[in-house]
Short mmCIF file of C-alpha atoms in Angstrom, two decimals:
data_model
loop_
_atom_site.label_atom_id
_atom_site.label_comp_id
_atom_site.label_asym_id
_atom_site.label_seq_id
_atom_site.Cartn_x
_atom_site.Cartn_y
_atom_site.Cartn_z
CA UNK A 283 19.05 -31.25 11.21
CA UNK A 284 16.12 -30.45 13.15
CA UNK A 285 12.89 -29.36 12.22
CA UNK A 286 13.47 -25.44 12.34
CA UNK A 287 13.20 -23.76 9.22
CA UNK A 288 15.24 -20.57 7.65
CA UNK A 289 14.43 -17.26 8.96
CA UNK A 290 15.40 -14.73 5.92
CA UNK A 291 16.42 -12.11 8.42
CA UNK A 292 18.57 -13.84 10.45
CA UNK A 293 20.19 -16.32 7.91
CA UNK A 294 20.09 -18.69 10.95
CA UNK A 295 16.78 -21.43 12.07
CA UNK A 296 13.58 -19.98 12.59
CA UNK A 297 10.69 -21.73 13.38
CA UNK A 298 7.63 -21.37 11.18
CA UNK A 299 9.07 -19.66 8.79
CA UNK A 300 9.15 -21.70 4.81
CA UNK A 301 12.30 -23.55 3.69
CA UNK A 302 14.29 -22.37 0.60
CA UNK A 303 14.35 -24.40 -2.39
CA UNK A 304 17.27 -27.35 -3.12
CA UNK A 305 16.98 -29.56 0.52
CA UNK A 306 16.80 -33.15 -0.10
CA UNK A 307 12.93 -34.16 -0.11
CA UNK A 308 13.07 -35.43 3.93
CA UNK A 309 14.46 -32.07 4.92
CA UNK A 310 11.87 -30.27 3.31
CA UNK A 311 8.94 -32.70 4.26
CA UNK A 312 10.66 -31.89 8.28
CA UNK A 313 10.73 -28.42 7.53
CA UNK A 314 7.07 -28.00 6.28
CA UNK A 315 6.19 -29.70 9.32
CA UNK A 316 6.92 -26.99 11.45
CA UNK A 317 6.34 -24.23 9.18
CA UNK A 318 3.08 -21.46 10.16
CA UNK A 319 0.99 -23.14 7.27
CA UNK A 320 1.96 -26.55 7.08
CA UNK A 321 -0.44 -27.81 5.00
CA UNK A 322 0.64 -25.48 2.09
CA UNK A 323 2.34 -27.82 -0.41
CA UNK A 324 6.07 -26.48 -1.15
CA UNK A 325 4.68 -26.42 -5.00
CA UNK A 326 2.62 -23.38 -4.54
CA UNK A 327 5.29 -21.08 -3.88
CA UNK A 328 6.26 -21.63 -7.23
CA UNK A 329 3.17 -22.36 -9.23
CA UNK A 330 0.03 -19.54 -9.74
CA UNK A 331 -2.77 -21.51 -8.57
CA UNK A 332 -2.96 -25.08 -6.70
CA UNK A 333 -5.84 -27.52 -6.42
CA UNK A 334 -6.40 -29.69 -3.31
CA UNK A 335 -8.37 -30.62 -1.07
CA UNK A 336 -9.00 -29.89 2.53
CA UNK A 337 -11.05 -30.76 5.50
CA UNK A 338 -13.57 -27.96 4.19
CA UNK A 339 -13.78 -29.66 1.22
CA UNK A 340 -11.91 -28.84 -2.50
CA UNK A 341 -9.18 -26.11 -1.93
CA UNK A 342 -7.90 -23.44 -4.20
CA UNK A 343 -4.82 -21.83 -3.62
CA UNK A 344 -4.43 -18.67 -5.27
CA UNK A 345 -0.72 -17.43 -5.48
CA UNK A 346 -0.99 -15.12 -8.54
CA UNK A 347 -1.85 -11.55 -8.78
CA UNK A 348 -4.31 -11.65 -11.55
CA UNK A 349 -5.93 -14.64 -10.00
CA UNK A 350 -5.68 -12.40 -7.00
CA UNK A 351 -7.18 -9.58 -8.58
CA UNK A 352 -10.35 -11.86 -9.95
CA UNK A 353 -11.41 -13.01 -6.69
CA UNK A 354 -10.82 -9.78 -4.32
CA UNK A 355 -11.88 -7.31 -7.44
CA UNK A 356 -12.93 -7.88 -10.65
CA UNK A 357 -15.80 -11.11 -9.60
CA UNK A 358 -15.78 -10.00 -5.95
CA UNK A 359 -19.69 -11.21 -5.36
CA UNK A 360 -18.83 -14.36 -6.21
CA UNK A 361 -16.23 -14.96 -3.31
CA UNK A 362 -17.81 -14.22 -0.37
CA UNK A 363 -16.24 -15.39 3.47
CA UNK A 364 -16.84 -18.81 4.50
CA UNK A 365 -20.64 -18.90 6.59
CA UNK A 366 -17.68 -20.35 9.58
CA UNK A 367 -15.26 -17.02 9.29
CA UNK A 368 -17.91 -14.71 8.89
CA UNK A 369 -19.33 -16.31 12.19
CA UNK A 370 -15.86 -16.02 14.15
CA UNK A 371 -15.35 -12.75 12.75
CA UNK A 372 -19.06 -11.42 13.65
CA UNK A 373 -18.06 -12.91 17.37
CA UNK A 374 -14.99 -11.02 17.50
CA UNK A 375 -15.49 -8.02 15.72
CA UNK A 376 -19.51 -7.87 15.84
CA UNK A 377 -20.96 -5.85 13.33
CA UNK A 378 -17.82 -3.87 12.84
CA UNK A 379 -15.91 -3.80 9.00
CA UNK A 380 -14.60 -6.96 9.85
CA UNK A 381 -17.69 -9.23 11.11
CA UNK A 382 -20.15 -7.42 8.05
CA UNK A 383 -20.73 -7.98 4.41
CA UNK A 384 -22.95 -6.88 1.95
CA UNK A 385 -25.19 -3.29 2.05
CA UNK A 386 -24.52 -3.14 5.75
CA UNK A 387 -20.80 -2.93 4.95
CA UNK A 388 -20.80 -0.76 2.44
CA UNK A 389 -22.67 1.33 4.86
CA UNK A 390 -20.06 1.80 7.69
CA UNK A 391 -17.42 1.86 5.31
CA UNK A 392 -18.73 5.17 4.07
CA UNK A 393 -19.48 6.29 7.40
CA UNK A 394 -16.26 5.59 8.49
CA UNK A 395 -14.37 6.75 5.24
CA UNK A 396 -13.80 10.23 6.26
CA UNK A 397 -11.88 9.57 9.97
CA UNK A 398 -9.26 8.06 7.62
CA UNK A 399 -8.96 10.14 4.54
CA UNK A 400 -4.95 11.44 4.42
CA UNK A 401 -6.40 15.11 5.81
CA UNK A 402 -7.55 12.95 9.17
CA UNK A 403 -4.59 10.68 8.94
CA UNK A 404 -2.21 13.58 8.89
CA UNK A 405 -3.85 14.95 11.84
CA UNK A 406 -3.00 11.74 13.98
CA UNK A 407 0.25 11.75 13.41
CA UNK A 408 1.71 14.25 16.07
CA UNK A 409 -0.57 12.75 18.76
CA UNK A 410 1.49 9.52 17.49
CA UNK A 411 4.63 11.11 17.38
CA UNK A 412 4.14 12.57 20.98
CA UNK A 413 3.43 9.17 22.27
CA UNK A 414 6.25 7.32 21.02
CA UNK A 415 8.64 10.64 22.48
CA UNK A 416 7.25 9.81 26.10
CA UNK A 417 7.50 6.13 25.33
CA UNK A 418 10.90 6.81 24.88
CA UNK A 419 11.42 8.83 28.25
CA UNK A 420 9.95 5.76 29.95
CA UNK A 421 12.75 3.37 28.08
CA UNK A 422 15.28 6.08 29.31
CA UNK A 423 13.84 5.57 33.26
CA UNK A 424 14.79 1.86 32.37
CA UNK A 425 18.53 2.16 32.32
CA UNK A 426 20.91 0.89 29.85
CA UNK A 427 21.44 -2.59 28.93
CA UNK A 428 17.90 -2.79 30.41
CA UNK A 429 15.59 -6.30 29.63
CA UNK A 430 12.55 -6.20 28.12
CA UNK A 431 9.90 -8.13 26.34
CA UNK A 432 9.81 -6.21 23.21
CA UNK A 433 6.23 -7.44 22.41
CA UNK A 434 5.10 -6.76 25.44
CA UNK A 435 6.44 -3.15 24.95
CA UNK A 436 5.12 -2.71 21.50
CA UNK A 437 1.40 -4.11 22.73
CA UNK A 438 1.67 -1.26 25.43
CA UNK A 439 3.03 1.26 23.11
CA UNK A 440 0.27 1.13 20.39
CA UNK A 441 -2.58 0.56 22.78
CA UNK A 442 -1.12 4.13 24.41
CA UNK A 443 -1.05 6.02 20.49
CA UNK A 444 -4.81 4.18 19.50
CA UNK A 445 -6.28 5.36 23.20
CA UNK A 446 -5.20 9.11 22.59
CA UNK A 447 -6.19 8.92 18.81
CA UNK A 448 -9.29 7.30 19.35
CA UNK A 449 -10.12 8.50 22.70
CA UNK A 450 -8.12 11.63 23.57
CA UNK A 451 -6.77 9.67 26.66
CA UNK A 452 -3.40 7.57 27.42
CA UNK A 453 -5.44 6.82 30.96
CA UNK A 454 -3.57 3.50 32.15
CA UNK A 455 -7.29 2.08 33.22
CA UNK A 456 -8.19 2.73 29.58
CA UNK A 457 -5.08 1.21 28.03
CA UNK A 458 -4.60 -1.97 30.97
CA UNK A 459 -8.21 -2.70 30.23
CA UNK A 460 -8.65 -2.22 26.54
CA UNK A 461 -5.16 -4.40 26.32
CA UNK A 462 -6.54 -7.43 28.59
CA UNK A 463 -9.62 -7.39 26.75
CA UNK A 464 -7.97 -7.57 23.19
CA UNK A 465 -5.76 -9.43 23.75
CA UNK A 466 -7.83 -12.30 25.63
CA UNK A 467 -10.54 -11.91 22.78
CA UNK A 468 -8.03 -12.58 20.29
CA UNK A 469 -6.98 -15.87 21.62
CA UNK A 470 -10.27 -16.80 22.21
CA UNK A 471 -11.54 -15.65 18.74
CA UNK A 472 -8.85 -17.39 17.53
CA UNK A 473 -9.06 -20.48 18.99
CA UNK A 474 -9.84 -22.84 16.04
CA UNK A 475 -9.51 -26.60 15.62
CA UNK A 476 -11.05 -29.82 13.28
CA UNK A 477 -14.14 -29.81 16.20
CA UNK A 478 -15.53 -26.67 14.61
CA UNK A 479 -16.10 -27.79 11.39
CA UNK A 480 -18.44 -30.55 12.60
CA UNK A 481 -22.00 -30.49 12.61
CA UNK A 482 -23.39 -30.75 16.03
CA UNK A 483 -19.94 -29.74 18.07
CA UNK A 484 -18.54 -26.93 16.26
CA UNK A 485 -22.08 -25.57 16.52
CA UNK A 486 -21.75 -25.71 19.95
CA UNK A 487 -18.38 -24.36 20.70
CA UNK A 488 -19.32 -21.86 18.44
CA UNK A 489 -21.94 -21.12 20.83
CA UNK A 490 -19.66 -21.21 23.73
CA UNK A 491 -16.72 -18.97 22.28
CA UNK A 492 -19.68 -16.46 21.48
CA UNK A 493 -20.33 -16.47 24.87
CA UNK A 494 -17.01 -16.47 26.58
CA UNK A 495 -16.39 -13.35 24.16
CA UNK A 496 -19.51 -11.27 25.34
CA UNK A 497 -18.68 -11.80 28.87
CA UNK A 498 -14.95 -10.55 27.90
CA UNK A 499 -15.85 -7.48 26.55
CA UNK A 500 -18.93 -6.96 28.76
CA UNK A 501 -16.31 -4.06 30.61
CA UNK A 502 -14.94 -2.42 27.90
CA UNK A 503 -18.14 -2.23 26.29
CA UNK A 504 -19.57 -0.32 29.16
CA UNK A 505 -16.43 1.74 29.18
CA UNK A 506 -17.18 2.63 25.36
CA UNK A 507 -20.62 3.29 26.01
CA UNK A 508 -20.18 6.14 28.29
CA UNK A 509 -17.39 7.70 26.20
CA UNK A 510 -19.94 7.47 23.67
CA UNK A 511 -22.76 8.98 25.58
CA UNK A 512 -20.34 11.68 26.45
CA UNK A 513 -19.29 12.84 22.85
CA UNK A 514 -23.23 12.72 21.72
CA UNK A 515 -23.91 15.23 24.76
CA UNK A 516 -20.99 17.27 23.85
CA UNK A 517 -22.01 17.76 20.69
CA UNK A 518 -19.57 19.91 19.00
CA UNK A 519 -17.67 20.51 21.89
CA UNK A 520 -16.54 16.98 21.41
CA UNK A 521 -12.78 16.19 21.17
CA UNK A 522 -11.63 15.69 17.45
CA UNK A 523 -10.30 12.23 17.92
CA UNK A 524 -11.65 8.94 16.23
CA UNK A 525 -14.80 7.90 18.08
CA UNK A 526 -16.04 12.04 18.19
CA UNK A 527 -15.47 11.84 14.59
CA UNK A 528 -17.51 8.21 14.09
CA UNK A 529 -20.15 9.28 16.24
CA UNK A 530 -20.72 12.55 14.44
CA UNK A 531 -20.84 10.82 11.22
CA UNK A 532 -23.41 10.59 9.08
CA UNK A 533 -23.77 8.44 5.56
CA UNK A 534 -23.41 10.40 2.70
CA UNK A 535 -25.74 8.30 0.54
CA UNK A 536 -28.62 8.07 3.50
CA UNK A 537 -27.54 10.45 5.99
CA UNK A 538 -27.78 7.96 8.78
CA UNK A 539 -25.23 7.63 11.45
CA UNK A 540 -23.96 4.69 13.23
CA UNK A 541 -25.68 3.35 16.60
CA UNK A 542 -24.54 3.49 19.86
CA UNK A 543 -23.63 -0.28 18.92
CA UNK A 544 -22.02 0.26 15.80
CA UNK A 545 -19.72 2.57 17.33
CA UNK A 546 -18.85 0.09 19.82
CA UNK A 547 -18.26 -2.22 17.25
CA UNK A 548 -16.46 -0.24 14.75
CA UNK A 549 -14.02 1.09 17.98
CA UNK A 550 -13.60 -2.80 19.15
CA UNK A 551 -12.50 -3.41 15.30
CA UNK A 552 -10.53 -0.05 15.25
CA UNK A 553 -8.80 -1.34 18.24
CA UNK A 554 -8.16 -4.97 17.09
CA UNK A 555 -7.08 -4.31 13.66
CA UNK A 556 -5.30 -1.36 14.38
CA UNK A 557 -3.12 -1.68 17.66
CA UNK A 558 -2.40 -5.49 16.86
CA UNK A 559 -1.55 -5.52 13.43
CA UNK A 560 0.81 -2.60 14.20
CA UNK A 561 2.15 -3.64 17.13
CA UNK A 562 3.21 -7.38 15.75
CA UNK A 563 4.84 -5.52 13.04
CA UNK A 564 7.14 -3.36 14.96
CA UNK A 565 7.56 -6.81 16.98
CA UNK A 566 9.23 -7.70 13.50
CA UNK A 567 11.27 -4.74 12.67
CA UNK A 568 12.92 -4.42 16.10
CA UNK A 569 14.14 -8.79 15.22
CA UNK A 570 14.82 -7.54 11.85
CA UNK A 571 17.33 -4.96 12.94
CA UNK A 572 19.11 -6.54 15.49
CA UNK A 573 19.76 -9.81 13.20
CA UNK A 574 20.69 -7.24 10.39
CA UNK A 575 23.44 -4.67 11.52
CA UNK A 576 23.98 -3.20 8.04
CA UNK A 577 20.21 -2.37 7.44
CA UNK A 578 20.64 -0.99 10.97
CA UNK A 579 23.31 1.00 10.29
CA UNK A 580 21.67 2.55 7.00
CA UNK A 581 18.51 3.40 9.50
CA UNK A 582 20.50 5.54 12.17
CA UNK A 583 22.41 6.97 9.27
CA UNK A 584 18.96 8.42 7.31
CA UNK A 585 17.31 9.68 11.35
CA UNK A 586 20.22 10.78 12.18
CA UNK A 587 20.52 12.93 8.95
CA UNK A 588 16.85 14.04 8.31
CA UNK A 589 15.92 14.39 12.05
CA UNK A 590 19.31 15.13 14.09
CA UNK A 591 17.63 14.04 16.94
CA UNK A 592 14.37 15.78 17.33
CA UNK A 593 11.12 13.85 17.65
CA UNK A 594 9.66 13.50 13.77
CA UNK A 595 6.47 15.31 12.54
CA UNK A 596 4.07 14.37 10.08
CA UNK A 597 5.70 16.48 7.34
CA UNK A 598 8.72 14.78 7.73
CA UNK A 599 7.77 11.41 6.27
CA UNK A 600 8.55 11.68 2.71
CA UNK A 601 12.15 12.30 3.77
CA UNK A 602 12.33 9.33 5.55
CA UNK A 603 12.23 6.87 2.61
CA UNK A 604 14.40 4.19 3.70
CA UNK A 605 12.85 3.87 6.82
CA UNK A 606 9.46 3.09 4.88
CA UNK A 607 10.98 0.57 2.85
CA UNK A 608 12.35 -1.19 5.68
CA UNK A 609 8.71 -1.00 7.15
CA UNK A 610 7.42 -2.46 3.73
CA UNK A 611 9.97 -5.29 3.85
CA UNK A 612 9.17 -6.20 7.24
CA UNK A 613 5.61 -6.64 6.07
CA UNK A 614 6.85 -8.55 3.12
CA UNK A 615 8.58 -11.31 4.90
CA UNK A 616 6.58 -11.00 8.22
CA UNK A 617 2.86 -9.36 7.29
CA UNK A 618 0.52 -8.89 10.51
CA UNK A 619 -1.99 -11.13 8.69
CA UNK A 620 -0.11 -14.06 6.83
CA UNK A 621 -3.72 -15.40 5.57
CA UNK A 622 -6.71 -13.62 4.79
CA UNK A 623 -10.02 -15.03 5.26
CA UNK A 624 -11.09 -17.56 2.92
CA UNK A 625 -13.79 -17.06 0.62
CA UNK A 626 -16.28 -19.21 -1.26
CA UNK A 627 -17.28 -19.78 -4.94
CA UNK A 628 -20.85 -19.20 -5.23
CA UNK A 629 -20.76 -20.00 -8.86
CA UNK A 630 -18.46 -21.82 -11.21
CA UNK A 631 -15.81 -19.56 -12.72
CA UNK A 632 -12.26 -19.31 -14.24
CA UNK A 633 -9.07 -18.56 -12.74
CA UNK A 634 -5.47 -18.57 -13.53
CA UNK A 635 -7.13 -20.05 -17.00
CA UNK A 636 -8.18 -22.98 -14.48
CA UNK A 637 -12.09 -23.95 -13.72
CA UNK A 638 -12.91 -23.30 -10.11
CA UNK A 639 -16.18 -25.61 -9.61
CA UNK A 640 -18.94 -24.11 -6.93
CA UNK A 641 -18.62 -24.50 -3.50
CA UNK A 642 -14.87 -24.14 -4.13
CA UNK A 643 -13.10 -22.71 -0.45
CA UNK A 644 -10.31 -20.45 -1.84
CA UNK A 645 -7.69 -19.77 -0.15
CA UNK A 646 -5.45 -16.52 -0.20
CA UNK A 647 -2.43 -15.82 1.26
CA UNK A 648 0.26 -12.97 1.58
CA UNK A 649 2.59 -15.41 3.23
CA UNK A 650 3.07 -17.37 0.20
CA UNK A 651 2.51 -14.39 -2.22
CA UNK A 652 5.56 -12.32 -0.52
CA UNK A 653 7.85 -15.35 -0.78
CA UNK A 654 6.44 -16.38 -4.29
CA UNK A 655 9.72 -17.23 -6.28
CA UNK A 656 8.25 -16.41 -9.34
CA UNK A 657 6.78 -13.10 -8.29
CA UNK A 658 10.25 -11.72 -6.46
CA UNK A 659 13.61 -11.83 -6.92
CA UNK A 660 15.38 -13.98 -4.11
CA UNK A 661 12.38 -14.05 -2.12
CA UNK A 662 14.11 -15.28 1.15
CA UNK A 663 16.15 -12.48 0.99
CA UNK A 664 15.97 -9.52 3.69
CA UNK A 665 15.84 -6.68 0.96
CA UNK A 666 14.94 -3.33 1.52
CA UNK A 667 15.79 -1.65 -0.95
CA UNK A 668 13.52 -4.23 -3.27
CA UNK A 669 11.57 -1.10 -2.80
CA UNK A 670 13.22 1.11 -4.73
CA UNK A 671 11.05 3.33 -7.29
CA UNK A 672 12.96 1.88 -10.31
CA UNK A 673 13.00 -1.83 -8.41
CA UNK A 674 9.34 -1.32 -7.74
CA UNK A 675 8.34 -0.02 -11.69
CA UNK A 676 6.45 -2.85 -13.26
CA UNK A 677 5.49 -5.15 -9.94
CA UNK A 678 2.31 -6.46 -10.40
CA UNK A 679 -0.24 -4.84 -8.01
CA UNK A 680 -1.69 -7.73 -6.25
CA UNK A 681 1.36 -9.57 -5.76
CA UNK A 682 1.86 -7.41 -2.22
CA UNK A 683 -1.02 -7.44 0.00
CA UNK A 684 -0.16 -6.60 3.50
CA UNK A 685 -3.39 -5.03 4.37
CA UNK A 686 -5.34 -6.98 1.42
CA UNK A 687 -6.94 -5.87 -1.81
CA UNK A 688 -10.10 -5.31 -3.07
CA UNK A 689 -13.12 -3.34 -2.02
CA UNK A 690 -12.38 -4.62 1.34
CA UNK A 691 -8.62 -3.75 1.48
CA UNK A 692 -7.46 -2.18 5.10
CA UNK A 693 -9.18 1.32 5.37
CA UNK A 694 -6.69 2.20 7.96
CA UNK A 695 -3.15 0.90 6.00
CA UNK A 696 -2.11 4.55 5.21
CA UNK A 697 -2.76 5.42 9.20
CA UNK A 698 -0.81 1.70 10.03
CA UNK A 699 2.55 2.55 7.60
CA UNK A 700 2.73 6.12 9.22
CA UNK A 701 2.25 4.81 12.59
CA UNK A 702 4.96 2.11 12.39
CA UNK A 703 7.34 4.46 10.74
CA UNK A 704 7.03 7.77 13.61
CA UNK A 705 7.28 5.07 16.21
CA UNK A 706 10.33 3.28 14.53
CA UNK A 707 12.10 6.79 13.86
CA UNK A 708 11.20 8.02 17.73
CA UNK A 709 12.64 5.05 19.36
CA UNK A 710 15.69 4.51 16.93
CA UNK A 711 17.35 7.56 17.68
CA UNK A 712 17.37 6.61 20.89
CA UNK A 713 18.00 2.81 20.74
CA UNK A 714 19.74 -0.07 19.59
CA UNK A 715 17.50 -2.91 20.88
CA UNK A 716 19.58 -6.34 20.86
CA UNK A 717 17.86 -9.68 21.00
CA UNK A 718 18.78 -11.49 24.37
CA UNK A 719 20.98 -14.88 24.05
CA UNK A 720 18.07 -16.95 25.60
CA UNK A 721 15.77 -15.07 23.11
CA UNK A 722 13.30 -18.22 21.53
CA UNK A 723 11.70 -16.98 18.38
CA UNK A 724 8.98 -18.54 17.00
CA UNK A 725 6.41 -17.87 15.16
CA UNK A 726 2.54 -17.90 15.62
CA UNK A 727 -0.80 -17.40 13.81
CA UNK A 728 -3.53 -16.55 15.49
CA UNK A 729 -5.33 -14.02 13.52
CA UNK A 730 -1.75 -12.25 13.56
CA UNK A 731 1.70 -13.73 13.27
CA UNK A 732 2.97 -13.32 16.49
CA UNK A 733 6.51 -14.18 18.06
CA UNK A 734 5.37 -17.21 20.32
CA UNK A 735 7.33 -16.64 23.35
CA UNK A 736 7.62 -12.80 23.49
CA UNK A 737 10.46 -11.31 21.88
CA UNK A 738 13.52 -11.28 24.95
CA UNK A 739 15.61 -8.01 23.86
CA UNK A 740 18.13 -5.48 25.96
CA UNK A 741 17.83 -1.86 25.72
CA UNK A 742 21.06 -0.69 24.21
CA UNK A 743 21.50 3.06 24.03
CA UNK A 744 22.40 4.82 21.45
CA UNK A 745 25.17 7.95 22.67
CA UNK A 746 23.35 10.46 19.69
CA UNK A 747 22.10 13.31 21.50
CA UNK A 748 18.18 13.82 21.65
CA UNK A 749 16.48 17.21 21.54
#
């Protein structure tokens, strides 16, 4: 056999993905080889917690929930981010929610609070909805059968909803140059290797990436400074989007608002965090659905009942409750961010009834926790309905974490699972998207799990009639 690895969804080779258990000891040792975390030993998808050693030093691996739950909740302080992540995430995400700790944090978290409590959240959605509707007249200009690289169209489509959410605008200078700019920041922010670790050298390209990055944004952050500089003139005249809302906000502890800065920040994180993670997640649902006909099927059979073939609103999500758990399962198997950033024992402490010793790096991560073997039942298995109410009833809490736990978990997860699921019910109705023959799935981190090569697909219409 080769080195590819079982893909859940597809019941066929995948590479990256983690083998299932019973291959002879030189399959699996081939399979780990090329699997997104190859250095994770097979052992801790089956055990709570795993000692080793790394080159950062000793290594925890945490793959229980209530070892989960210490670190992220209950001794929090004690497990800060690595002085190296907090760096890369300061250079990516400045002094955003993801590149700040501490009192500052805490700070723009309740400034920011309010823009996604489920009042604001609702009041995204049709903007969201309407998006996705002329997204779908665009796929129509494309003609059936018609190829496409359905990451490519995903990137586009989410930068379109987070420009008119955020910014009241689907300009195509907004949305070409917010996407370049992402996008190349990403890969550069996420450019890691042994050299940074060192001394001397990773200081320097440390230095360098910093660099590279401010010159990258250097145009969209004169871009967001005038939008800015408009809504503060406008005063409450100001569109009710995202950035009118952050720069009218004030902390309800201090009363202070955000900067000029901060909001640039804050909108650069918004933009990150939010397009990306839900645009490599639809990436995943479309694969899911064309490898699995019978969840398909179910899908069209639920829009085409709840929505006959109008575009959905906000008020029609409860209703569409399959559709949500085939969202959730897509984020099981394939979550947006397979690893969250490692943290740090400051001070000696216990978990999973083991001693973690100070200066401990521990790691975390929803890739092994969503295929844990002890924590679900036939893990490898593409299993929507695993989400049932009475299926659900009992799951420990921290054993899912797509958008993390904790103090820190994903402020904007609530606006992410709507998003993904008015896109997905918008586009369904009107498509069957099939992946291409040459189609070469892989996967990738790189502060998201990415298909490598693009994701090759064909347009297949659907004959149900729109309205």
């Amino acid at each position: 056999m080769d080195a590819r690895t079982f893909d859940p969804v597809a019941e066929a080779p995948l590479a990256g993905a983690v083998p299932p258990p019973g291959r002879s000891r030189l399959d699996r040792w081939r399979a780990r080889k090329s699997q997104l975390f190859p250095f994770i030993p097979e052992r801790a998808y089956d055990r709570p917690l795993v000692l080793t050693r790394s080159v950062l030093g000793p290594l925890a691996m945490v793959n229980d929930p209530a070892g989960v739950k210490r670190v992220l909740v209950d001794n929090v302080a004690n497990y800060p981010k690595t002085a190296l992540e907090q760096r890369f995430f300061t250079a990516l995400f400045g002094q955003g929610l993801l590149g700040t700790d501490g009192d500052l944090w805490r700070a723009h978290r309740r400034v920011m609070a309010p823009a996604f409590d489920p009042r604001s959240v609702a009041g995204y959605g049709p903007a969201m909805a309407a998006t996705a509707k002329a997204f779908l007249s665009r796929w129509d200009g494309l003609g059936d059968k018609a190829p496409v690289d359905m990451a490519a169209e995903m990137t586009l489509l989410t930068l379109r909803i987070i420009s008119r959410t955020m910014f009241s605008t689907d300009s195509e200078d907004v949305v070409d140059l917010v996407g370049a700019t992402v996008r190349s920041g990403v890969d550069v922010g996420g450019d890691f290797n042994l050299l940074d670790i060192l001394p001397v050298i990773g200081a320097a390209r440390m230095r360098a990436r910093e660099a590279r990055m401010a010159s990258l944004f250097a145009p969209m952050d004169a871009v967001v400074a005038r939008l800015v500089a408009e809504r503060e003139h406008a005063g409450g005249a100001a569109p009710s989007d995202l950035l009118g809302r952050l720069v009218a906000a004030k902390d309800q502890e201090t009363g202070v608002s955000l900067t000029a800065r901060e909001v640039r920040d804050e909108v650069v994180t918004i933009f990150i965090a939010g397009h990306e993670t839900t645009a490599v997640t639809m990436d995943w649902i479309w694969y899911a659905l064309a490898m699995r006909p019978r969840e398909e099927a179910r899908l069209h059979e639920e829009l085409d009942t709840v929505l006959p073939g109008r575009t959905p609103r906000q008020d029609d999500l409860p209703r569409l409750a399959y559709t949500r758990r085939l969202v959730e399962e897509v984020m099981r198997l394939y979550p947006a961010a397979p690893g969250l950033s490692t943290r740090v024992a400051l001070a000696d402490d216990v978990v999973c009834d083991q001693t973690i010793r100070k200066g401990t790096a521990i790691a975390l991560t929803p890739w092994v926790l969503h295929r844990h073997r002890v924590l679900w039942d036939d893990p490898e298995r593409f299993d929507p309905d695993r989400f049932l109410p009475e299926r659900s009833a009992g799951r420990q809490r921290f054993a899912y974490l797509p958008f993390g736990a904790g103090p820190r978990v994903c402020i904007g997860q609530v606006l992410a699972i709507n998003e993904a699921i008015l896109i997905l019910a918008t586009l369904a109705q009107g498509y069957r998207p099939r992946l291409a023959p040459d189609a070469d799935v892989v996967l990738q981190h790189n502060v998201t799990l990415r298909p490598r090569h693009g994701l090759k697909m064909t347009l297949e219409r659907r004959t149900r009639a729109r309205r």
